[in-house]
Coordinates of C-alpha atoms and ligand atoms in Angstrom, one line a residue:
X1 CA -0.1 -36.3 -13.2
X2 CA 0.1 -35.4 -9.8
X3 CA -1.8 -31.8 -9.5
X4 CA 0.0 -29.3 -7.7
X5 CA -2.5 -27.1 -4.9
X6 CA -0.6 -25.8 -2.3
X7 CA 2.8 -24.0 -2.8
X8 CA 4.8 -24.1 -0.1
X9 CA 7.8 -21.3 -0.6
X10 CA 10.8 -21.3 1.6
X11 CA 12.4 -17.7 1.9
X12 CA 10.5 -14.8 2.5
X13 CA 12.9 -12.4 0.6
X14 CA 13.4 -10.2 -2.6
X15 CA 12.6 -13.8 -4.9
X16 CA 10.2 -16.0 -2.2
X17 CA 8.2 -13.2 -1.9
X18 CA 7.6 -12.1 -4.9
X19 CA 7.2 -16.3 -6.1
X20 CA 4.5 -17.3 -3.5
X21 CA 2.7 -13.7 -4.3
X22 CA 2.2 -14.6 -8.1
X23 CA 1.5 -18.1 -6.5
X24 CA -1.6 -16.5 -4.4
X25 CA -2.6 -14.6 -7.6
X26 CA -2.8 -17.6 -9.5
X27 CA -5.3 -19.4 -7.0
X28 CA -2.8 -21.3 -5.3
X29 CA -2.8 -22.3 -1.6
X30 CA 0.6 -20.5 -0.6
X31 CA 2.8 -20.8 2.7
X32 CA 6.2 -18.9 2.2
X33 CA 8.3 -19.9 5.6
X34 CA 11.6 -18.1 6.4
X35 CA 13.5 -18.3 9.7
X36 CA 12.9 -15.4 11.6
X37 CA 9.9 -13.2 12.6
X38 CA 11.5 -10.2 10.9
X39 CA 12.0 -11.3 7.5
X40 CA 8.3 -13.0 7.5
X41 CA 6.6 -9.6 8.4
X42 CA 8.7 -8.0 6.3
X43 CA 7.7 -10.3 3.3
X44 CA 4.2 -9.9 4.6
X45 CA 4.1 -6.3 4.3
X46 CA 5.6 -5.7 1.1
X47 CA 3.0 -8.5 -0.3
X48 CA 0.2 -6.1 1.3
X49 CA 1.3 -2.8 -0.5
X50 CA 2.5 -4.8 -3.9
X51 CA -1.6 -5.9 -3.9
X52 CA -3.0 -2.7 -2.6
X53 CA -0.8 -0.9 -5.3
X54 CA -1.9 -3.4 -8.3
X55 CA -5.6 -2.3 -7.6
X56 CA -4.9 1.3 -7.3
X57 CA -3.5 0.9 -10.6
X58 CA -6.0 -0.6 -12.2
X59 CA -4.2 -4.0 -12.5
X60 CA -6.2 -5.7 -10.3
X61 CA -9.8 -6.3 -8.5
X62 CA -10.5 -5.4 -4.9
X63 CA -11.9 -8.5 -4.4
X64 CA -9.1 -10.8 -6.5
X65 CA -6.0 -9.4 -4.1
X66 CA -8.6 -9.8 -1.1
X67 CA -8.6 -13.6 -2.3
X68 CA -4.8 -13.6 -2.8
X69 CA -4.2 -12.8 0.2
X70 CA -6.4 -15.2 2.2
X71 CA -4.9 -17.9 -0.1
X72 CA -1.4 -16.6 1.6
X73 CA 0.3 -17.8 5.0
X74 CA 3.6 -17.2 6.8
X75 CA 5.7 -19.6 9.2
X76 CA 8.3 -19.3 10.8
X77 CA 11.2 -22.6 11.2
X78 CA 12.9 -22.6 7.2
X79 CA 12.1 -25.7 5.7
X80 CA 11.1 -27.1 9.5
X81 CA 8.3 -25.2 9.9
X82 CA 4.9 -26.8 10.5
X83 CA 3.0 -24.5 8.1
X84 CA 4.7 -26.1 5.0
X85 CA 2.7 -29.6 5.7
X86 CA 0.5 -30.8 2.6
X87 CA 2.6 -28.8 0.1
X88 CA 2.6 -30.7 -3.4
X89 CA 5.5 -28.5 -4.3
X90 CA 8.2 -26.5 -2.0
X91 CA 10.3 -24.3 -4.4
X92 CA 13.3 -23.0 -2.5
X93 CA 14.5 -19.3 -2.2
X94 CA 17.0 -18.8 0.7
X95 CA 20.4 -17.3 0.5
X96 CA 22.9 -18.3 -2.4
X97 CA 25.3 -20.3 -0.5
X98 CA 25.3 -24.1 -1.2
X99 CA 25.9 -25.4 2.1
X100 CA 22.6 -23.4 3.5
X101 CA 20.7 -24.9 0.9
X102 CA 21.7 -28.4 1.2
X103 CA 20.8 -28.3 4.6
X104 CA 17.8 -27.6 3.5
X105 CA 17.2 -29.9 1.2
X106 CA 18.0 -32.6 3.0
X107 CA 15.4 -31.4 5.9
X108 CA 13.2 -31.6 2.9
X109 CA 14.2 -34.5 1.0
X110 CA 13.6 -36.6 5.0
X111 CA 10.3 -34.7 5.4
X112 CA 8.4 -34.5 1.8
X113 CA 8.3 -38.0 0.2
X114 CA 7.4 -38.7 -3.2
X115 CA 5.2 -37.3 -5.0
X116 CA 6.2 -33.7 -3.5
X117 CA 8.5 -31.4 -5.7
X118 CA 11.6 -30.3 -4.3
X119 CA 12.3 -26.7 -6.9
X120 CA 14.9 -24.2 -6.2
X121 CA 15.3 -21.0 -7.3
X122 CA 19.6 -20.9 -7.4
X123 CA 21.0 -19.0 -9.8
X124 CA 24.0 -20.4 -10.2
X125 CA 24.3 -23.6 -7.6
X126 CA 24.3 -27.0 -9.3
X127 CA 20.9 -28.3 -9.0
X128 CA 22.6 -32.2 -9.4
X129 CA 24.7 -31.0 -6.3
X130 CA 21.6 -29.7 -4.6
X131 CA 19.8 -33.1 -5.7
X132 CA 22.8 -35.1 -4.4
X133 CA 22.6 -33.3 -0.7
X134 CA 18.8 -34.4 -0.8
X135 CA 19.4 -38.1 -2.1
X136 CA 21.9 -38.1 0.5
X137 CA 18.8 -37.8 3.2
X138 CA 16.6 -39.9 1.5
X139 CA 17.5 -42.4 -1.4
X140 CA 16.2 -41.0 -5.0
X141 CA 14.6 -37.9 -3.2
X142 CA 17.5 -36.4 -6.3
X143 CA 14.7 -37.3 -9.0
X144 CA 12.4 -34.6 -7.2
X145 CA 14.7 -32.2 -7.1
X146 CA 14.4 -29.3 -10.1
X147 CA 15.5 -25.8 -10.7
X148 CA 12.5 -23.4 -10.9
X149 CA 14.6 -20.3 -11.9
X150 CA 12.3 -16.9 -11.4
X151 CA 13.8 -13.4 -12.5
X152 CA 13.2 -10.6 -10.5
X153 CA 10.7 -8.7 -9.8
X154 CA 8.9 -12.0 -10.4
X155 CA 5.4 -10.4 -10.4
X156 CA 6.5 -8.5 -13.8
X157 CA 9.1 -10.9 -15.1
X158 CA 8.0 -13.8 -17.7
X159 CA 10.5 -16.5 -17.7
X160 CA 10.8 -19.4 -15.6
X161 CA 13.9 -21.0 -16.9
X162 CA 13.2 -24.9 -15.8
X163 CA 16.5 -26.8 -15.2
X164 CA 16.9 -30.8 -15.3
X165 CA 19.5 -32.1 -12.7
X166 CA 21.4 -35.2 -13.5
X167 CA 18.5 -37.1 -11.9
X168 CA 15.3 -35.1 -12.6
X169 CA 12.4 -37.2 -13.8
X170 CA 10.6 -36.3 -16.7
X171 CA 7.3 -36.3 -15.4
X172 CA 8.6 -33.8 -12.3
X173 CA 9.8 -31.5 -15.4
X174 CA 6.6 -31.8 -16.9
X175 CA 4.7 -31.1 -13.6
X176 CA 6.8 -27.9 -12.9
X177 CA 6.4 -26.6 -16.4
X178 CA 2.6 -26.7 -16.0
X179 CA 2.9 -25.2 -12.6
X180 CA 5.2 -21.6 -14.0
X181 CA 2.2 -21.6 -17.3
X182 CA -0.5 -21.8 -14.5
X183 CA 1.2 -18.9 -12.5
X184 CA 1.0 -16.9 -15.9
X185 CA 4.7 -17.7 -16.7
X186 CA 6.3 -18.8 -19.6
X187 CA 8.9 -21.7 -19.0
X188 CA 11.7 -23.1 -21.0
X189 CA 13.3 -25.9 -19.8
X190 CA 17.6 -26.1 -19.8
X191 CA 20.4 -28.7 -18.7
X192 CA 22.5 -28.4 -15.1
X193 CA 25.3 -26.6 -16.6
X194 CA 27.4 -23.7 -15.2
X195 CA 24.9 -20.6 -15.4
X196 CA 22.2 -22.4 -16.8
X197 CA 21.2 -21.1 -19.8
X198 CA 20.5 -17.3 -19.0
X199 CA 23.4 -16.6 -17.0
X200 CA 25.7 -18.3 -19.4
X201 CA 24.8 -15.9 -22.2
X202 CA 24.0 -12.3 -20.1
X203 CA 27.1 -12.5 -17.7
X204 CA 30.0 -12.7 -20.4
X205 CA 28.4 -10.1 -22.6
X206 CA 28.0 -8.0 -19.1
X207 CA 31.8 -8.7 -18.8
X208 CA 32.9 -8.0 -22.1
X209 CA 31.1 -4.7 -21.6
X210 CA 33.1 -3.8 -18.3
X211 CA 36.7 -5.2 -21.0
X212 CA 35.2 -2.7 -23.5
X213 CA 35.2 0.2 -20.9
X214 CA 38.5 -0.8 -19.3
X215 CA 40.6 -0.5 -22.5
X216 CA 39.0 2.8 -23.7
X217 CA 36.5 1.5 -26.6
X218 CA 33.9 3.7 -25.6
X219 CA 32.2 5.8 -22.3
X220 CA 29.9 3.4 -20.4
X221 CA 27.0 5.9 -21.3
X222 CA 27.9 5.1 -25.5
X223 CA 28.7 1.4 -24.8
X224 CA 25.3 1.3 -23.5
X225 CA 23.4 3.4 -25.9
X226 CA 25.2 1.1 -28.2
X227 CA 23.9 -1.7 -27.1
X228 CA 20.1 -0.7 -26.7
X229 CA 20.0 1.0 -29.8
X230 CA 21.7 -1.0 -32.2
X231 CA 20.5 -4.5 -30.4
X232 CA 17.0 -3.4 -29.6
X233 CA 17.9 -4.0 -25.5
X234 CA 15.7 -2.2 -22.9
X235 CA 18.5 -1.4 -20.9
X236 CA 22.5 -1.3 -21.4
X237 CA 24.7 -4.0 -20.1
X238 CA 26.6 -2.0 -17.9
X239 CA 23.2 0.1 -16.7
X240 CA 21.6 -4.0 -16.0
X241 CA 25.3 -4.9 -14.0
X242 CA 24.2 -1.8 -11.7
X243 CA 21.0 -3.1 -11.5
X244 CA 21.9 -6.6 -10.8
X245 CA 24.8 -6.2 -8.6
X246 CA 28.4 -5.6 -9.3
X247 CA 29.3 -8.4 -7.0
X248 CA 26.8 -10.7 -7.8
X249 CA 28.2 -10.2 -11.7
X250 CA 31.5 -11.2 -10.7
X251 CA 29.7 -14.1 -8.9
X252 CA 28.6 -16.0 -11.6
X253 CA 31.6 -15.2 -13.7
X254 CA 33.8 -17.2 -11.2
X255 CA 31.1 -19.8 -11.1
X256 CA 31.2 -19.9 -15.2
X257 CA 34.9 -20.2 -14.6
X258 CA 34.7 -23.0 -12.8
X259 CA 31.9 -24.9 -13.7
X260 CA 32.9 -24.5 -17.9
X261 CA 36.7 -25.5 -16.7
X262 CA 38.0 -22.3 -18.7
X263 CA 39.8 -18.8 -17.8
X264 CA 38.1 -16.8 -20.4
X265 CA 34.7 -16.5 -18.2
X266 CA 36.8 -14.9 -14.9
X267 CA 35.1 -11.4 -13.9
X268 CA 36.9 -8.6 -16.1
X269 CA 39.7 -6.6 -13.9
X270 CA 37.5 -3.5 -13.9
X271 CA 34.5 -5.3 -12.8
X272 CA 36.6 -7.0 -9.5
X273 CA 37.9 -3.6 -8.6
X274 CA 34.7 -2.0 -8.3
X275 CA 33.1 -4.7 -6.2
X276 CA 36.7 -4.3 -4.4
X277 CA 35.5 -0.7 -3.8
X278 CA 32.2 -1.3 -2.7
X279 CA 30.8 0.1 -5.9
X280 CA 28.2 -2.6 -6.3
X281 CA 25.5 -0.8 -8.0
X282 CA 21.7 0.8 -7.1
X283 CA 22.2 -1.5 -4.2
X284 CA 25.5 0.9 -2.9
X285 CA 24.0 3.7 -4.6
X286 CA 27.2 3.6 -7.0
X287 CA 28.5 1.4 -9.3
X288 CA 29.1 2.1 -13.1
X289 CA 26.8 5.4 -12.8
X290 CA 26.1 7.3 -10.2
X291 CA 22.4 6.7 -8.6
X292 CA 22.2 8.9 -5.5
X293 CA 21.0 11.6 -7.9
Ligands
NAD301 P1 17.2 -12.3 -0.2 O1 18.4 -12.1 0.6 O2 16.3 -11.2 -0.5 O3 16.3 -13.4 0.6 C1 16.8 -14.6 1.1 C2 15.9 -15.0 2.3 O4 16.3 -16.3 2.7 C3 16.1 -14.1 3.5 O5 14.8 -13.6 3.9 C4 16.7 -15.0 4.6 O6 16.2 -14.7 5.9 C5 16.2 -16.3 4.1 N1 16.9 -17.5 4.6 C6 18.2 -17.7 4.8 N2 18.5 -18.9 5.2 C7 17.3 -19.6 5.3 C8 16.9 -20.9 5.7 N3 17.8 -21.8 6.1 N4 15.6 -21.2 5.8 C9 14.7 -20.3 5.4 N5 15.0 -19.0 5.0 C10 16.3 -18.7 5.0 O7 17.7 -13.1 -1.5 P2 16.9 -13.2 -2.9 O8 17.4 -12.2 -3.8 O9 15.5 -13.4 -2.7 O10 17.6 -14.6 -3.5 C11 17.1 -15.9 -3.1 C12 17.6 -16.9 -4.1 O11 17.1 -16.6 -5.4 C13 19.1 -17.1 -4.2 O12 19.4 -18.4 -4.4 C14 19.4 -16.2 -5.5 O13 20.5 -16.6 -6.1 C15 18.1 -16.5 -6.3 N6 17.8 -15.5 -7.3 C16 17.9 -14.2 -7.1 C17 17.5 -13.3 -8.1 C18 17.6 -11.8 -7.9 O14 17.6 -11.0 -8.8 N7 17.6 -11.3 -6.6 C19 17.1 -13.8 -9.4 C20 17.0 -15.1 -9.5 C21 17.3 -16.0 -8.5

């Protein structure tokens, strides 16, 4: 098996960051490339106080975040950048938008050949479709191509949920699955279906939450105490739609929608309007609750 030593991360934002951090941690040789200056200092400066504020908590050595960070580089150039040469694996991270990241992968699928790993962290994207765009650049580059889906904040969350496109080989699926346990992850591996497997389950109990609200069965502040008391969840569905992103929920929902063929996944009325409003959550300082307080 192919051993994975250099990371090279593409996207320097709230999800690259926080992968080729936890990448550094873990001893890895890490290059996070995004395609302007901005975004890359920005990235580089939030990786400097996440560090210094794991060691001032006691979470971490000095000397181990001194090493992360020398293990850690930045380019700028997207998936062009010279900085990425000699990764084994380059998991993606850029914007959700499927045209943007088959662009990329087809700058990758031309530029890495086999045995490189070509992982993206889409949240709802078909990873066949992204596989096709890079097969489309390079014949069977699609058997390199994997979902590595992180959760954010990456440095805290545990799952990597691993997902198979229609070409994935096994051996690339076993070689990511090592990679997430050696970054101190725990992965589970699911089939290219609409929302994977975490997104189909979360998003239509977060919808049915925002129907339950709608037609009066309870306050959100019950339906969520509800929820966390009587299910043992650490936060209420409508509290963890806030936290997500109002718009991002009804997101996925269309992408359930369409990808499962079936009207009952659409984003709840309720759920629409507020992202109609601009009531999108922390992120708008109002979405369900209030959070300018
Ligand atoms: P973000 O907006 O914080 O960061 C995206 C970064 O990509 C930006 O820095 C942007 O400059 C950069 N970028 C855009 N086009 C690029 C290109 N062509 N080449 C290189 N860089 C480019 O977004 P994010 O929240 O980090 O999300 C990134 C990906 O992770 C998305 O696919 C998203 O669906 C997925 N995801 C997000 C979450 C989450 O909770 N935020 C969780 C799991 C997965």
């Amino acid at each position: 098996m192919h051993e994975v030593k250099r990371v090279g991360v593409i996207g320097a934002g709230q999800m690259g960051g926080g992968i080729a951090q936890v990448a550094a941690v873990a001893g890895f040789d890490t290059v996070v490339s995004d395609t302007t200056d901005a975004a890359v200092e920005r990235c580089k400066a939030t990786h400097a106080k996440l560090l210094a504020r794991a060691v001032e908590k006691g979470r971490m050595e000095q000397a181990d975040a001194d090493a992360a960070s020398s293990r850690l580089t930045y380019a700028v150039g997207g998936a062009e950048a010279d900085g990425l040469s000699g990764a084994d694996i380059v998991i993606e991270a850029v914007v959700e938008d499927a045209a943007v990241k088959a662009k990329v992968f087809s700058t990758l699928a031309k530029r890495f050949a086999d045995p490189v790993i070509l992982a993206t962290n889409t949240s709802s994207i078909s990873i066949t479709e992204i596989g096709a765009a890079a097969s489309k650049a390079a014949a069977g580059a699609d058997a390199r191509v994997i979902g590595m889906h992180f959760f954010y904040p990456v440095p805290v969350m545990q799952l990597v949920e691993v997902i198979n496109g229609l070409a994935t080989e096994e051996e690339v699926t076993k070689r990511v699955i090592a990679l997430a346990e050696a970054m101190g992850k725990t992965a589970l591996p699911a089939n290219d279906r609409a929302g994977f497997v975490s997104n189909r389950v979360l998003m239509p109990m977060i919808n049915e939450a925002f129907y339950a609200l709608m037609e009066g069965v309870a306050e959100p502040e019950a339906i969520d105490g509800i929820m966390k008391l009587g299910c043992n969840f650490p936060m209420g569905p409508l509290r963890l739609a806030d936290f997500i992103g109002l718009d991002t929920c009804a997101h996925i929902m269309d992408v359930l929608a369409e990808g499962l063929n079936s009207e009952r996944y659409r984003p709840c009325p309720l759920l629409r309007q507020l992202v109609t409003a601009g009531r999108l959550g922390d992120k708008t300082g109002r979405g369900i609750f209030d959070h300018q307080k």
